[in-house]
Coordinates of N, CA and C in Angstrom, one line a residue:
X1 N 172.4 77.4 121.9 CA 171.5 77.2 123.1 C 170.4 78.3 123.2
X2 N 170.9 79.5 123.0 CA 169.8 80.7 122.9 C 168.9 80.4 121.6
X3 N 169.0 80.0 120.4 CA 168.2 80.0 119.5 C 166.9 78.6 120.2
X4 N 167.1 77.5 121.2 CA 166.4 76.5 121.0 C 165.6 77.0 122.1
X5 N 166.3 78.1 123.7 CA 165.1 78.5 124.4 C 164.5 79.4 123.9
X6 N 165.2 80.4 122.9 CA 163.8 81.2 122.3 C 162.6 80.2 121.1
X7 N 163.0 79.5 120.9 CA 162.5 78.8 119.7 C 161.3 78.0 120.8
X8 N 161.5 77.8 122.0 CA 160.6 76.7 123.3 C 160.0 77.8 123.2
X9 N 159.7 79.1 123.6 CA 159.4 80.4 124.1 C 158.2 80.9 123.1
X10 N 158.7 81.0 122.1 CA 158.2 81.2 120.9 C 156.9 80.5 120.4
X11 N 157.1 79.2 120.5 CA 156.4 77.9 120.0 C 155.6 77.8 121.4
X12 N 155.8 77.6 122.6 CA 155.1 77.9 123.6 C 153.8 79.2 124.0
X13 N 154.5 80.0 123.6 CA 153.9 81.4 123.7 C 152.5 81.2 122.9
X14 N 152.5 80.8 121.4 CA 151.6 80.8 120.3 C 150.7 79.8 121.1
X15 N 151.3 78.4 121.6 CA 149.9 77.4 122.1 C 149.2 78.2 123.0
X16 N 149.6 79.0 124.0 CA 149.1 79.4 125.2 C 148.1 80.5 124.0
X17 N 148.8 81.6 123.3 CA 147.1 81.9 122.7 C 146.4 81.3 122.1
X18 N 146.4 80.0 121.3 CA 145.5 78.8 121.1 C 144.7 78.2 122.2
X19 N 145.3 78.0 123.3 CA 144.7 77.2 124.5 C 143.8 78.4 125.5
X20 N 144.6 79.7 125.6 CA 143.3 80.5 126.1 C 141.9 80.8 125.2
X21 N 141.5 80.6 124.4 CA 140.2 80.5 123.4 C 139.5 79.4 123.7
X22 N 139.7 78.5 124.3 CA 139.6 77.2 124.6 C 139.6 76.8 126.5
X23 N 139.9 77.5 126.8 CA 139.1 77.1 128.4 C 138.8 78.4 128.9
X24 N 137.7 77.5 129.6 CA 136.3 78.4 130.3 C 136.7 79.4 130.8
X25 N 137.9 79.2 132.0 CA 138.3 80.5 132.8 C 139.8 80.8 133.1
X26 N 140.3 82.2 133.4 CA 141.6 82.2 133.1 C 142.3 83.2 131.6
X27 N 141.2 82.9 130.5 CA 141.2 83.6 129.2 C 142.5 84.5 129.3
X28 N 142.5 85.6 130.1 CA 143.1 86.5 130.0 C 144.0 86.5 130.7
X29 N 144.5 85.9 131.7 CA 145.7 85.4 132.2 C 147.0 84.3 131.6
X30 N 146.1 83.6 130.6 CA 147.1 83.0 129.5 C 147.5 83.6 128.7
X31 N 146.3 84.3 128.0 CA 146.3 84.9 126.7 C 148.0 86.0 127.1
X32 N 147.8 86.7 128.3 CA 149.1 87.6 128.5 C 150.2 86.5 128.6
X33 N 150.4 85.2 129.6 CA 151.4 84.6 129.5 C 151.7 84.2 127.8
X34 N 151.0 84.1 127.4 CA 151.6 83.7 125.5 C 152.2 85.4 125.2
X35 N 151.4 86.3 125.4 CA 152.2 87.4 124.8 C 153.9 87.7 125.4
X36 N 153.9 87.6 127.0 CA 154.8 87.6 127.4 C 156.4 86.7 127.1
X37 N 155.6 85.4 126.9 CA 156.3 84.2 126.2 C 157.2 84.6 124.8
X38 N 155.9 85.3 124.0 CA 156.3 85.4 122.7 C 157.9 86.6 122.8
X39 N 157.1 87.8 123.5 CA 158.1 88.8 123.6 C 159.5 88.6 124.6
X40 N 159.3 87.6 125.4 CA 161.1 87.1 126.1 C 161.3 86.6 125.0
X41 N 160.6 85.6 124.2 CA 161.2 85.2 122.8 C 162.2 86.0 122.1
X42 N 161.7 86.6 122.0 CA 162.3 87.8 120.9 C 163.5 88.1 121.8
X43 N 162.9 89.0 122.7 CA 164.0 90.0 123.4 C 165.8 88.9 123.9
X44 N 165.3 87.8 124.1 CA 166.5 87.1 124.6 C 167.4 86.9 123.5
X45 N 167.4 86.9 122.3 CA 168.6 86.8 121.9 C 168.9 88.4 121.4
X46 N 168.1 89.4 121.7 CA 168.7 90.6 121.3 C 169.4 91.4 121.9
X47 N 169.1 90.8 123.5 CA 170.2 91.2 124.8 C 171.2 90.2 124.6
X48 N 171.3 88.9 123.9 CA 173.0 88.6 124.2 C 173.2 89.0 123.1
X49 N 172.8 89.3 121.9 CA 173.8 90.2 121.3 C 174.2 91.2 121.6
X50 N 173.6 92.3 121.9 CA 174.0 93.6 122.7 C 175.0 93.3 123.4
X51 N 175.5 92.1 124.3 CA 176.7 92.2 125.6 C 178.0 92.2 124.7

């Protein structure tokens, strides 16, 4: 179940920095939501391993 919300996260994160190059306004408020996306990507399965 962890592998398929990081894998949404992941795969989501990347559109959002594709789709901020591509509308007018906002740029830099998606552009962070894809960074942020990408990085809970990552980080969520490396906190349930940790527990």
């Amino acid at each position: 179940m962890m592998f398929i919300l990081a894998l949404i996260l992941f795969i989501g994160g990347l559109a959002l920095f594709a789709v901020a190059f591509m509308v007018t306004s906002f740029q830099a408020v998606i552009f962070t939501a894809g960074i942020l996306a990408v990085c809970l990507a990552m980080a969520l399965p490396m906190l349930k391993s940790a527990k």
